[in-house]
CSV table of C-alpha atoms in Angstrom, one decimal:
chain,number,residue,atom,x,y,z
A,1,UNK,CA,24.8,-25.2,-34.9
A,2,UNK,CA,23.1,-21.9,-35.2
A,3,UNK,CA,23.0,-20.2,-38.6
A,4,UNK,CA,22.0,-16.6,-39.1
A,5,UNK,CA,21.1,-14.7,-42.2
A,6,UNK,CA,23.6,-11.9,-42.4
A,7,UNK,CA,22.2,-8.8,-44.1
A,8,UNK,CA,25.7,-7.7,-44.9
A,9,UNK,CA,26.7,-10.8,-46.9
A,10,UNK,CA,23.1,-11.6,-48.0
A,11,UNK,CA,23.4,-15.3,-47.0
A,12,UNK,CA,23.0,-17.6,-44.0
A,13,UNK,CA,26.2,-18.0,-42.1
A,14,UNK,CA,27.3,-20.3,-39.2
A,15,UNK,CA,27.2,-18.3,-36.1
A,16,UNK,CA,30.7,-18.1,-34.5
A,17,UNK,CA,30.8,-15.6,-31.5
A,18,UNK,CA,33.9,-13.4,-31.2
A,19,UNK,CA,34.4,-14.7,-27.6
A,20,UNK,CA,33.5,-18.4,-27.1
A,21,UNK,CA,30.4,-18.8,-25.0
A,22,UNK,CA,29.5,-15.1,-25.0
A,23,UNK,CA,27.4,-13.0,-27.4
A,24,UNK,CA,27.2,-9.2,-27.6
A,25,UNK,CA,24.1,-7.7,-29.3
A,26,UNK,CA,23.0,-4.2,-30.0
A,27,UNK,CA,19.5,-3.3,-31.3
A,28,UNK,CA,18.2,0.1,-32.3
A,29,UNK,CA,15.4,1.1,-30.0
A,30,UNK,CA,12.7,3.7,-30.0
A,31,UNK,CA,12.8,7.4,-30.6
A,32,UNK,CA,10.5,8.4,-27.7
A,33,UNK,CA,8.2,11.1,-29.0
A,34,UNK,CA,5.0,8.9,-29.2
A,35,UNK,CA,3.6,5.6,-28.1
A,36,UNK,CA,5.1,2.4,-29.4
A,37,UNK,CA,3.2,0.8,-32.4
A,38,UNK,CA,3.0,-2.8,-33.5
A,39,UNK,CA,6.1,-2.3,-35.7
A,40,UNK,CA,8.0,-1.6,-32.5
A,41,UNK,CA,6.4,-4.6,-30.9
A,42,UNK,CA,7.8,-6.8,-33.7
A,43,UNK,CA,11.4,-5.5,-33.2
A,44,UNK,CA,11.1,-5.9,-29.4
A,45,UNK,CA,9.7,-9.5,-29.7
A,46,UNK,CA,12.1,-10.6,-32.5
A,47,UNK,CA,15.2,-9.7,-30.6
A,48,UNK,CA,13.8,-10.8,-27.3
A,49,UNK,CA,13.5,-14.2,-28.9
A,50,UNK,CA,17.1,-14.0,-30.2
A,51,UNK,CA,18.4,-13.2,-26.8
A,52,UNK,CA,16.2,-15.9,-25.1
A,53,UNK,CA,17.3,-18.6,-27.5
A,54,UNK,CA,21.0,-17.8,-27.2
A,55,UNK,CA,20.7,-17.9,-23.5
A,56,UNK,CA,18.8,-21.2,-23.6
A,57,UNK,CA,21.6,-22.5,-25.8
A,58,UNK,CA,24.1,-21.8,-23.1
A,59,UNK,CA,25.5,-18.5,-24.2
A,60,UNK,CA,26.1,-15.6,-21.9
A,61,UNK,CA,24.3,-12.7,-23.6
A,62,UNK,CA,25.0,-9.0,-23.2
A,63,UNK,CA,22.0,-7.4,-24.9
A,64,UNK,CA,22.0,-3.6,-25.4
A,65,UNK,CA,19.0,-1.7,-26.8
A,66,UNK,CA,19.2,2.1,-26.9
A,67,UNK,CA,16.7,4.9,-26.4
A,68,UNK,CA,16.9,8.0,-28.6
A,69,UNK,CA,15.8,10.8,-26.4
A,70,UNK,CA,17.0,13.8,-28.5
A,71,UNK,CA,15.9,14.1,-32.1
A,72,UNK,CA,14.1,16.5,-34.5
A,73,UNK,CA,10.8,14.7,-34.0
A,74,UNK,CA,11.1,14.9,-30.3
A,75,UNK,CA,11.8,18.6,-30.4
A,76,UNK,CA,8.9,19.2,-32.7
A,77,UNK,CA,6.4,17.2,-30.6
A,78,UNK,CA,7.5,19.0,-27.4
A,79,UNK,CA,7.0,22.3,-29.0
A,80,UNK,CA,3.6,21.3,-30.3
A,81,UNK,CA,2.6,20.2,-26.8
A,82,UNK,CA,4.2,23.2,-25.1
A,83,UNK,CA,6.1,21.0,-22.8
A,84,UNK,CA,9.7,20.3,-22.0
A,85,UNK,CA,11.6,17.6,-23.9
A,86,UNK,CA,12.4,15.9,-20.6
A,87,UNK,CA,8.7,15.6,-19.6
A,88,UNK,CA,7.8,14.3,-23.1
A,89,UNK,CA,10.5,11.7,-23.3
A,90,UNK,CA,10.1,10.6,-19.7
A,91,UNK,CA,6.3,10.0,-20.3
A,92,UNK,CA,6.9,7.9,-23.4
A,93,UNK,CA,9.8,6.0,-21.9
A,94,UNK,CA,7.4,4.9,-19.1
A,95,UNK,CA,4.8,4.0,-21.7
A,96,UNK,CA,7.4,1.9,-23.5
A,97,UNK,CA,8.3,0.1,-20.3
A,98,UNK,CA,4.6,-0.7,-19.7
A,99,UNK,CA,4.2,-2.1,-23.2
A,100,UNK,CA,7.4,-4.2,-22.8
A,101,UNK,CA,6.3,-5.6,-19.5
A,102,UNK,CA,2.9,-6.6,-20.9
A,103,UNK,CA,4.5,-8.3,-23.9
A,104,UNK,CA,6.8,-10.2,-21.4
A,105,UNK,CA,10.0,-8.7,-23.0
A,106,UNK,CA,13.1,-9.5,-20.9
A,107,UNK,CA,14.7,-6.1,-20.2
A,108,UNK,CA,18.0,-5.6,-22.1
A,109,UNK,CA,21.2,-5.8,-20.0
A,110,UNK,CA,21.6,-2.0,-20.7
A,111,UNK,CA,19.4,0.6,-22.2
A,112,UNK,CA,21.5,3.7,-22.8
A,113,UNK,CA,19.9,7.0,-23.7
A,114,UNK,CA,21.5,9.3,-26.3
A,115,UNK,CA,21.6,12.3,-24.0
A,116,UNK,CA,23.8,10.3,-21.5
A,117,UNK,CA,26.5,9.8,-24.2
A,118,UNK,CA,27.2,13.4,-25.4
A,119,UNK,CA,30.8,13.2,-24.3
A,120,UNK,CA,31.4,9.9,-26.2
A,121,UNK,CA,29.6,11.3,-29.3
A,122,UNK,CA,31.8,14.4,-29.3
A,123,UNK,CA,35.0,12.2,-28.9
A,124,UNK,CA,33.9,10.0,-31.8
A,125,UNK,CA,33.2,13.1,-34.1
A,126,UNK,CA,36.6,14.4,-33.1
A,127,UNK,CA,38.3,11.2,-34.3
A,128,UNK,CA,36.5,11.4,-37.6
A,129,UNK,CA,37.6,15.0,-38.1
A,130,UNK,CA,41.2,14.1,-37.3
A,131,UNK,CA,41.1,11.3,-39.9
A,132,UNK,CA,39.5,13.6,-42.5
A,133,UNK,CA,36.3,11.5,-42.7
A,134,UNK,CA,34.4,14.5,-41.5
A,135,UNK,CA,34.3,18.3,-42.1
A,136,UNK,CA,32.6,21.4,-40.9
A,137,UNK,CA,30.1,23.0,-43.3
A,138,UNK,CA,29.6,26.7,-43.8
A,139,UNK,CA,26.6,26.6,-41.5
A,140,UNK,CA,28.8,25.2,-38.7
A,141,UNK,CA,27.3,21.7,-38.8
A,142,UNK,CA,29.7,18.7,-38.8
A,143,UNK,CA,29.2,16.3,-41.7
A,144,UNK,CA,30.5,12.8,-42.5
A,145,UNK,CA,32.2,12.7,-46.0
A,146,UNK,CA,30.6,9.7,-47.6
A,147,UNK,CA,33.0,9.9,-50.6
A,148,UNK,CA,36.0,9.2,-48.2
A,149,UNK,CA,34.5,5.8,-47.1
A,150,UNK,CA,35.1,3.5,-50.0
A,151,UNK,CA,32.8,0.6,-49.0
A,152,UNK,CA,29.8,2.9,-48.4
A,153,UNK,CA,26.6,1.1,-49.6
A,154,UNK,CA,27.8,-2.5,-48.9
A,155,UNK,CA,25.1,-3.3,-46.3
A,156,UNK,CA,22.2,-1.9,-48.4
A,157,UNK,CA,23.6,-3.0,-51.7
A,158,UNK,CA,23.5,0.6,-53.0
A,159,UNK,CA,26.2,2.1,-55.2
A,160,UNK,CA,27.3,5.7,-54.6
A,161,UNK,CA,26.9,6.6,-58.3
A,162,UNK,CA,23.4,5.2,-58.3
A,163,UNK,CA,22.6,7.1,-55.2
A,164,UNK,CA,23.9,10.3,-56.7
A,165,UNK,CA,21.9,9.7,-59.9
A,166,UNK,CA,18.7,9.3,-57.8
A,167,UNK,CA,19.4,12.2,-55.5
A,168,UNK,CA,16.9,15.0,-56.1
A,169,UNK,CA,18.4,17.5,-53.6
A,170,UNK,CA,20.9,19.8,-55.1
A,171,UNK,CA,24.3,20.1,-53.5
A,172,UNK,CA,23.9,22.8,-50.9
A,173,UNK,CA,26.5,25.4,-49.9
A,174,UNK,CA,26.8,23.7,-46.5
A,175,UNK,CA,28.1,20.3,-47.5
A,176,UNK,CA,30.2,18.8,-50.2
A,177,UNK,CA,27.8,16.1,-51.4
A,178,UNK,CA,24.0,15.6,-51.0
A,179,UNK,CA,24.7,12.1,-49.5
A,180,UNK,CA,26.9,13.5,-46.7
A,181,UNK,CA,25.1,13.2,-43.4
A,182,UNK,CA,25.2,15.3,-40.3
A,183,UNK,CA,27.1,14.3,-37.2
A,184,UNK,CA,26.7,17.5,-35.1
A,185,UNK,CA,24.0,20.2,-35.5
A,186,UNK,CA,24.7,23.7,-34.4
A,187,UNK,CA,22.1,25.1,-32.0
A,188,UNK,CA,19.0,26.9,-33.1
A,189,UNK,CA,16.7,29.1,-31.0
A,190,UNK,CA,14.6,27.2,-28.4
A,191,UNK,CA,16.5,23.9,-29.0
A,192,UNK,CA,18.5,22.0,-26.4
A,193,UNK,CA,22.3,22.3,-26.9
A,194,UNK,CA,25.5,21.0,-25.4
A,195,UNK,CA,28.9,22.6,-25.6
A,196,UNK,CA,31.5,21.1,-28.0
A,197,UNK,CA,34.8,22.1,-29.7
A,198,UNK,CA,32.7,23.4,-32.6
A,199,UNK,CA,30.2,25.4,-30.5
A,200,UNK,CA,26.8,24.8,-28.9
A,201,UNK,CA,24.8,22.1,-30.7
A,202,UNK,CA,23.4,18.6,-30.5
A,203,UNK,CA,24.2,15.2,-32.1
A,204,UNK,CA,22.8,13.9,-35.3
A,205,UNK,CA,20.8,10.7,-35.2
A,206,UNK,CA,23.2,8.3,-36.8
A,207,UNK,CA,26.2,9.1,-34.6
A,208,UNK,CA,24.3,8.3,-31.4
A,209,UNK,CA,24.1,4.6,-32.0
A,210,UNK,CA,27.7,4.3,-33.0
A,211,UNK,CA,28.8,6.0,-29.8
A,212,UNK,CA,26.5,4.0,-27.6
A,213,UNK,CA,27.3,0.6,-29.1
A,214,UNK,CA,31.0,1.1,-29.3
A,215,UNK,CA,31.1,2.3,-25.6
A,216,UNK,CA,28.9,-0.5,-24.3
A,217,UNK,CA,30.1,-3.5,-26.4
A,218,UNK,CA,33.4,-2.6,-27.9
A,219,UNK,CA,34.3,-3.3,-31.5
A,220,UNK,CA,33.7,-5.5,-33.3
A,221,UNK,CA,30.7,-7.0,-31.6
A,222,UNK,CA,28.6,-10.0,-32.6
A,223,UNK,CA,25.1,-9.0,-33.7
A,224,UNK,CA,23.5,-5.7,-34.6
A,225,UNK,CA,19.7,-5.7,-35.2
A,226,UNK,CA,16.8,-3.5,-36.1
A,227,UNK,CA,13.9,-3.1,-38.5
A,228,UNK,CA,14.4,-3.3,-42.2
A,229,UNK,CA,13.6,0.4,-42.5
A,230,UNK,CA,16.8,1.2,-40.7
A,231,UNK,CA,19.1,-0.7,-43.1
A,232,UNK,CA,19.5,2.4,-45.2
A,233,UNK,CA,20.6,5.0,-44.4
A,234,UNK,CA,20.8,4.6,-40.6
A,235,UNK,CA,22.8,1.3,-40.4
A,236,UNK,CA,24.8,2.1,-43.5
A,237,UNK,CA,25.8,5.3,-41.8
A,238,UNK,CA,26.6,3.5,-38.6
A,239,UNK,CA,29.0,1.2,-40.4
A,240,UNK,CA,30.7,4.1,-42.2
A,241,UNK,CA,31.3,6.3,-39.2
A,242,UNK,CA,32.2,3.5,-36.8
A,243,UNK,CA,34.7,1.7,-39.1
A,244,UNK,CA,36.2,5.1,-40.2
A,245,UNK,CA,36.8,6.0,-36.6
A,246,UNK,CA,38.1,2.7,-35.4
A,247,UNK,CA,39.9,1.4,-38.5
A,248,UNK,CA,38.4,-2.1,-38.3
A,249,UNK,CA,35.2,-4.0,-38.7
A,250,UNK,CA,32.2,-2.8,-36.7
A,251,UNK,CA,29.8,-5.8,-36.5
A,252,UNK,CA,30.0,-9.4,-37.6
A,253,UNK,CA,26.3,-10.2,-38.2
A,254,UNK,CA,23.6,-7.8,-39.2
A,255,UNK,CA,19.9,-8.9,-38.6
A,256,UNK,CA,16.9,-7.0,-39.9
A,257,UNK,CA,13.2,-7.9,-39.3
A,258,UNK,CA,10.6,-7.3,-42.1
A,259,UNK,CA,8.0,-4.7,-42.3
A,260,UNK,CA,4.5,-4.8,-40.8
A,261,UNK,CA,1.5,-4.3,-43.0
A,262,UNK,CA,-2.1,-3.7,-42.1
A,263,UNK,CA,-4.6,-5.8,-44.1
A,264,UNK,CA,-1.9,-6.0,-46.9
A,265,UNK,CA,-1.4,-2.2,-46.9
A,266,UNK,CA,1.5,-0.2,-45.6
A,267,UNK,CA,1.0,0.9,-42.0
A,268,UNK,CA,0.5,4.6,-42.0
A,269,UNK,CA,-1.2,7.3,-39.8
A,270,UNK,CA,-2.4,9.0,-43.0
A,271,UNK,CA,-4.2,5.8,-44.0
A,272,UNK,CA,-5.8,5.5,-40.6
A,273,UNK,CA,-4.4,2.0,-40.1
A,274,UNK,CA,-1.9,2.8,-37.5
A,275,UNK,CA,-2.1,0.9,-34.3
A,276,UNK,CA,-0.2,1.4,-31.0
A,277,UNK,CA,0.7,-1.6,-28.8
A,278,UNK,CA,-1.7,-0.2,-26.2
A,279,UNK,CA,-4.6,-0.3,-28.6
A,280,UNK,CA,-3.9,-3.8,-29.8
A,281,UNK,CA,-3.6,-5.1,-26.2
A,282,UNK,CA,-7.0,-3.6,-25.4
A,283,UNK,CA,-8.5,-6.3,-27.7
A,284,UNK,CA,-6.0,-9.1,-27.5
A,285,UNK,CA,-4.1,-10.9,-24.8
A,286,UNK,CA,-0.3,-10.0,-25.0
A,287,UNK,CA,0.6,-13.6,-25.6
A,288,UNK,CA,-1.8,-13.7,-28.6
A,289,UNK,CA,0.1,-10.8,-30.1
A,290,UNK,CA,3.4,-12.4,-29.4
A,291,UNK,CA,2.2,-15.7,-30.9
A,292,UNK,CA,0.9,-13.9,-34.0
A,293,UNK,CA,4.3,-12.1,-34.5
A,294,UNK,CA,6.2,-15.4,-34.1
A,295,UNK,CA,3.9,-17.2,-36.6
A,296,UNK,CA,5.8,-15.4,-39.4
A,297,UNK,CA,9.6,-15.7,-39.9
A,298,UNK,CA,11.2,-12.5,-38.7
A,299,UNK,CA,12.6,-11.6,-42.1
A,300,UNK,CA,9.3,-11.9,-43.8
A,301,UNK,CA,6.7,-9.2,-44.1
A,302,UNK,CA,4.1,-9.5,-41.4
A,303,UNK,CA,0.4,-8.8,-42.3
A,304,UNK,CA,-1.6,-7.6,-39.3
A,305,UNK,CA,-5.2,-8.7,-39.9
A,306,UNK,CA,-8.1,-9.7,-37.7
A,307,UNK,CA,-8.1,-13.2,-39.2
A,308,UNK,CA,-4.5,-13.7,-38.5
A,309,UNK,CA,-4.8,-12.6,-34.8
A,310,UNK,CA,-7.9,-14.8,-34.5
A,311,UNK,CA,-5.9,-17.8,-35.7
A,312,UNK,CA,-3.1,-17.0,-33.2
A,313,UNK,CA,-5.7,-16.8,-30.4
A,314,UNK,CA,-7.2,-20.1,-31.4
A,315,UNK,CA,-3.8,-21.9,-31.5
A,316,UNK,CA,-2.7,-20.5,-28.1
A,317,UNK,CA,-6.1,-21.2,-26.5
A,318,UNK,CA,-5.6,-24.8,-27.7
A,319,UNK,CA,-2.3,-25.1,-26.0
A,320,UNK,CA,-3.5,-23.6,-22.8
A,321,UNK,CA,-6.6,-25.8,-22.8
A,322,UNK,CA,-4.3,-28.9,-23.1
A,323,UNK,CA,-2.2,-27.7,-20.1
A,324,UNK,CA,-5.4,-27.1,-18.1
A,325,UNK,CA,-5.4,-29.4,-15.1
A,326,UNK,CA,-1.8,-30.6,-15.6
A,327,UNK,CA,0.1,-30.0,-12.4
A,328,UNK,CA,3.5,-29.7,-13.9
A,329,UNK,CA,4.8,-26.1,-14.3
A,330,UNK,CA,8.4,-26.3,-13.2
A,331,UNK,CA,11.1,-25.7,-15.8
A,332,UNK,CA,14.5,-27.1,-15.2
A,333,UNK,CA,17.1,-24.4,-15.7
A,334,UNK,CA,19.3,-26.3,-18.2
A,335,UNK,CA,20.5,-25.5,-21.7
A,336,UNK,CA,18.4,-27.0,-24.4
A,337,UNK,CA,21.4,-28.9,-25.7
A,338,UNK,CA,21.5,-30.9,-22.5
A,339,UNK,CA,18.1,-32.4,-23.1
A,340,UNK,CA,17.7,-35.5,-25.2
A,341,UNK,CA,14.2,-35.7,-26.6
A,342,UNK,CA,12.9,-35.7,-30.2
A,343,UNK,CA,10.7,-32.7,-29.7
A,344,UNK,CA,13.6,-30.7,-28.3
A,345,UNK,CA,15.8,-31.8,-31.2
A,346,UNK,CA,13.2,-30.6,-33.7
A,347,UNK,CA,12.7,-27.4,-31.8
A,348,UNK,CA,16.4,-26.6,-31.7
A,349,UNK,CA,16.8,-27.5,-35.4
A,350,UNK,CA,14.0,-24.9,-36.2
A,351,UNK,CA,15.6,-22.2,-34.1
A,352,UNK,CA,19.1,-22.9,-35.3
A,353,UNK,CA,17.8,-22.3,-38.8
A,354,UNK,CA,17.9,-18.5,-38.6
A,355,UNK,CA,15.4,-18.4,-35.7
A,356,UNK,CA,12.6,-20.1,-37.7
A,357,UNK,CA,9.8,-19.5,-35.1
A,358,UNK,CA,6.9,-20.7,-37.4
A,359,UNK,CA,8.5,-24.1,-37.4
A,360,UNK,CA,9.3,-23.9,-33.7
A,361,UNK,CA,5.6,-23.2,-33.0
A,362,UNK,CA,4.7,-26.2,-35.1
A,363,UNK,CA,6.8,-28.3,-32.7
A,364,UNK,CA,4.9,-26.7,-29.7
A,365,UNK,CA,1.6,-27.8,-31.3
A,366,UNK,CA,3.0,-31.3,-31.9
A,367,UNK,CA,3.9,-31.5,-28.2
A,368,UNK,CA,0.4,-30.3,-27.4
A,369,UNK,CA,-1.1,-33.1,-29.5
A,370,UNK,CA,1.1,-35.7,-27.7
A,371,UNK,CA,0.2,-34.3,-24.3
A,372,UNK,CA,-3.5,-34.6,-25.2
A,373,UNK,CA,-3.0,-38.3,-26.0
A,374,UNK,CA,-1.1,-38.8,-22.8
A,375,UNK,CA,-3.6,-37.0,-20.6
A,376,UNK,CA,-5.4,-39.2,-18.1
A,377,UNK,CA,-3.4,-42.2,-19.5
A,378,UNK,CA,0.3,-42.0,-18.6
A,379,UNK,CA,1.2,-39.7,-15.7
A,380,UNK,CA,4.9,-40.0,-16.3
A,381,UNK,CA,4.7,-39.2,-20.0
A,382,UNK,CA,2.2,-36.4,-19.2
A,383,UNK,CA,4.6,-34.8,-16.7
A,384,UNK,CA,7.5,-35.0,-19.2
A,385,UNK,CA,5.6,-33.6,-22.1
A,386,UNK,CA,4.2,-30.7,-20.0
A,387,UNK,CA,7.7,-29.8,-18.9
A,388,UNK,CA,9.0,-29.8,-22.4
A,389,UNK,CA,6.0,-27.7,-23.6
A,390,UNK,CA,6.6,-25.1,-20.9
A,391,UNK,CA,10.3,-25.1,-21.6
A,392,UNK,CA,9.9,-24.5,-25.3
A,393,UNK,CA,7.2,-22.0,-24.7
A,394,UNK,CA,9.4,-20.1,-22.2
A,395,UNK,CA,12.2,-19.9,-24.8
A,396,UNK,CA,9.7,-18.2,-27.1
A,397,UNK,CA,8.3,-16.0,-24.3
A,398,UNK,CA,5.0,-17.9,-24.3
A,399,UNK,CA,3.0,-19.9,-21.7
A,400,UNK,CA,3.8,-17.4,-18.9
A,401,UNK,CA,0.2,-17.4,-17.5
A,402,UNK,CA,-1.6,-20.0,-15.5
A,403,UNK,CA,-3.9,-21.8,-17.9
A,404,UNK,CA,-7.1,-20.9,-16.0
A,405,UNK,CA,-5.9,-17.3,-15.8
A,406,UNK,CA,-5.3,-17.1,-19.5
A,407,UNK,CA,-8.5,-18.9,-20.6
A,408,UNK,CA,-10.7,-16.9,-18.2
A,409,UNK,CA,-9.1,-13.5,-18.9
A,410,UNK,CA,-11.6,-10.8,-19.8
A,411,UNK,CA,-9.5,-9.8,-22.8
A,412,UNK,CA,-10.0,-13.3,-24.2
A,413,UNK,CA,-13.7,-12.6,-24.7
A,414,UNK,CA,-13.0,-10.6,-27.9
A,415,UNK,CA,-14.3,-12.6,-30.8
A,416,UNK,CA,-16.0,-11.1,-33.8
A,417,UNK,CA,-17.3,-8.1,-31.9
A,418,UNK,CA,-15.6,-5.6,-29.7
A,419,UNK,CA,-16.5,-5.7,-26.0
A,420,UNK,CA,-16.0,-3.5,-23.0
A,421,UNK,CA,-13.1,-4.8,-20.9
A,422,UNK,CA,-12.6,-4.1,-17.1
A,423,UNK,CA,-11.1,-1.6,-16.9
A,424,UNK,CA,-12.3,-0.1,-20.2
A,425,UNK,CA,-9.2,0.1,-22.4
A,426,UNK,CA,-10.9,0.1,-25.8
A,427,UNK,CA,-11.9,3.4,-27.4
A,428,UNK,CA,-15.6,4.1,-27.0
A,429,UNK,CA,-15.9,5.5,-30.5
A,430,UNK,CA,-14.8,2.2,-32.0
A,431,UNK,CA,-17.5,0.2,-30.3
A,432,UNK,CA,-20.3,-1.1,-32.5
A,433,UNK,CA,-23.9,-0.9,-31.2
A,434,UNK,CA,-24.1,-4.6,-30.4
A,435,UNK,CA,-21.1,-4.5,-28.0
A,436,UNK,CA,-21.9,-5.8,-24.6
A,437,UNK,CA,-20.7,-5.3,-21.0
A,438,UNK,CA,-18.7,-8.3,-19.9
A,439,UNK,CA,-19.7,-10.4,-16.9
A,440,UNK,CA,-17.0,-10.6,-14.2
A,441,UNK,CA,-15.4,-13.9,-13.5
A,442,UNK,CA,-17.3,-14.0,-10.2
A,443,UNK,CA,-20.6,-13.5,-12.0
A,444,UNK,CA,-19.7,-16.3,-14.4
A,445,UNK,CA,-18.9,-18.7,-11.6
A,446,UNK,CA,-22.2,-17.9,-9.9
A,447,UNK,CA,-24.2,-18.5,-13.2
A,448,UNK,CA,-22.3,-21.8,-13.7
A,449,UNK,CA,-23.1,-22.9,-10.1
A,450,UNK,CA,-26.7,-22.0,-10.7
A,451,UNK,CA,-26.7,-24.1,-13.8
A,452,UNK,CA,-25.3,-27.0,-12.0
A,453,UNK,CA,-28.1,-26.8,-9.4
A,454,UNK,CA,-30.7,-26.6,-12.2
A,455,UNK,CA,-29.3,-29.7,-13.8
A,456,UNK,CA,-29.3,-31.6,-10.5
A,457,UNK,CA,-33.0,-30.7,-10.2
A,458,UNK,CA,-33.5,-31.7,-13.9
A,459,UNK,CA,-34.7,-28.2,-14.7
A,460,UNK,CA,-33.3,-28.5,-18.2
A,461,UNK,CA,-35.0,-25.4,-19.6
A,462,UNK,CA,-33.5,-23.1,-17.0
A,463,UNK,CA,-30.1,-24.8,-17.4
A,464,UNK,CA,-30.2,-24.2,-21.1
A,465,UNK,CA,-31.2,-20.6,-20.6
A,466,UNK,CA,-28.2,-20.0,-18.4
A,467,UNK,CA,-26.0,-21.7,-21.0
A,468,UNK,CA,-27.4,-19.3,-23.7
A,469,UNK,CA,-26.6,-16.3,-21.5
A,470,UNK,CA,-23.0,-17.5,-21.2
A,471,UNK,CA,-22.8,-18.2,-24.9
A,472,UNK,CA,-23.9,-14.6,-25.6
A,473,UNK,CA,-21.0,-13.5,-23.4
A,474,UNK,CA,-18.6,-15.6,-25.6
A,475,UNK,CA,-18.1,-18.1,-22.8
A,476,UNK,CA,-17.4,-21.7,-23.7
A,477,UNK,CA,-18.3,-24.3,-21.0
A,478,UNK,CA,-17.3,-27.9,-20.8
A,479,UNK,CA,-19.1,-30.4,-18.5
A,480,UNK,CA,-16.7,-33.0,-17.1
A,481,UNK,CA,-17.4,-36.0,-14.8
A,482,UNK,CA,-16.4,-33.9,-11.8
A,483,UNK,CA,-17.0,-30.2,-12.6
A,484,UNK,CA,-17.8,-27.7,-15.3
A,485,UNK,CA,-14.8,-25.9,-16.9
A,486,UNK,CA,-15.2,-22.6,-18.7
A,487,UNK,CA,-13.1,-20.2,-20.8
A,488,UNK,CA,-13.7,-16.9,-22.6
A,489,UNK,CA,-13.6,-17.0,-26.4
């Protein structure tokens, strides 16, 4: 039985879907004014795993992840670039899709954009005004009256009086209380605007997610997810405006993933330790980044460091090396609950414990060790273990590549030095002086064949020289009874 830590109740709870056999999930997606960073990668991967595991457990999952395509930051960036908002957001949406595909994220069932839901947003604001949960300020903006919603602060554990005491902003003439948040902003010069009963304007950020989630999933729905940074005020405000409008519970289970830190420091552009997904994937295979993210529990802080990524790479390389030469790759399309094997039982127990992916990865590595022992000894057991390994890997979004393809990928050559990758993705200014141009796979195969011939002719000095050339390229070779295997890294 799956248990989920509910951020609303601050405890693990048995997961009971509203509709038996079906799960409805909403996750706050990106505001598309820049490229996605590794914090976004963590959100995407965490909730990709949630959806994957629920489906593998036999549930029908309706997963919705929104795109915010109208926002103060978007307007500001478009003005700075002297381009239209439509061009800006379209470009970064495509960049987001590219990152998602490389990370092997299964696309959500629906991915609504805020600008497509203006009518629903206006209707929702109208309901809040009619129920006296909202009012129009002197500047024309529509605000949510936090004081009217008695359970405000329940998700974040904050008390209204404490929030007021810590509020540095004086009560303005435009709203009743500093904590009141905007639902509709009146138009300003050179800003996009839509017509409404209150005049030309655009939606506030918080109301967008309520309108989209209520329209796509109804209310209540099962799971609402996002980064820990959204817990307050964004998700707190979502609860307030949604429950005030509908008169009943908004969401049953709230899930929040932890922050990402860089070498134990907060990730920040001002500190120069801010990495986009594109930058990271120019040095590491996408599955290495996924393995690294899954190696920490989703609620824990994640420390992005070279050593941690190297460990993830080493672990994943070990699994792929074990699968090398094993013919089995087919995965039976059956729920995990239908399979009776100790490894599957342990894997399910880990995932049922609030999606404990570090423990699930430990089971994968146990399966790898058992497969190593069975290799070349018991073909039946080897086939069974390989199938289980691929099945569990697939549930975690791993082991999508052919072993040879993964082990010989140019991106795998990155060790303790940066290297040029074909095509050159890494930034030239980051390259140290000792960085080298990679050999192509074809050139490596030619050198290995040349080495084989030199060994046949007992020209050991030349064979060793070729091995040293390959070693300088971070190529590991393994001589077997029938052929020479190689991998990068």
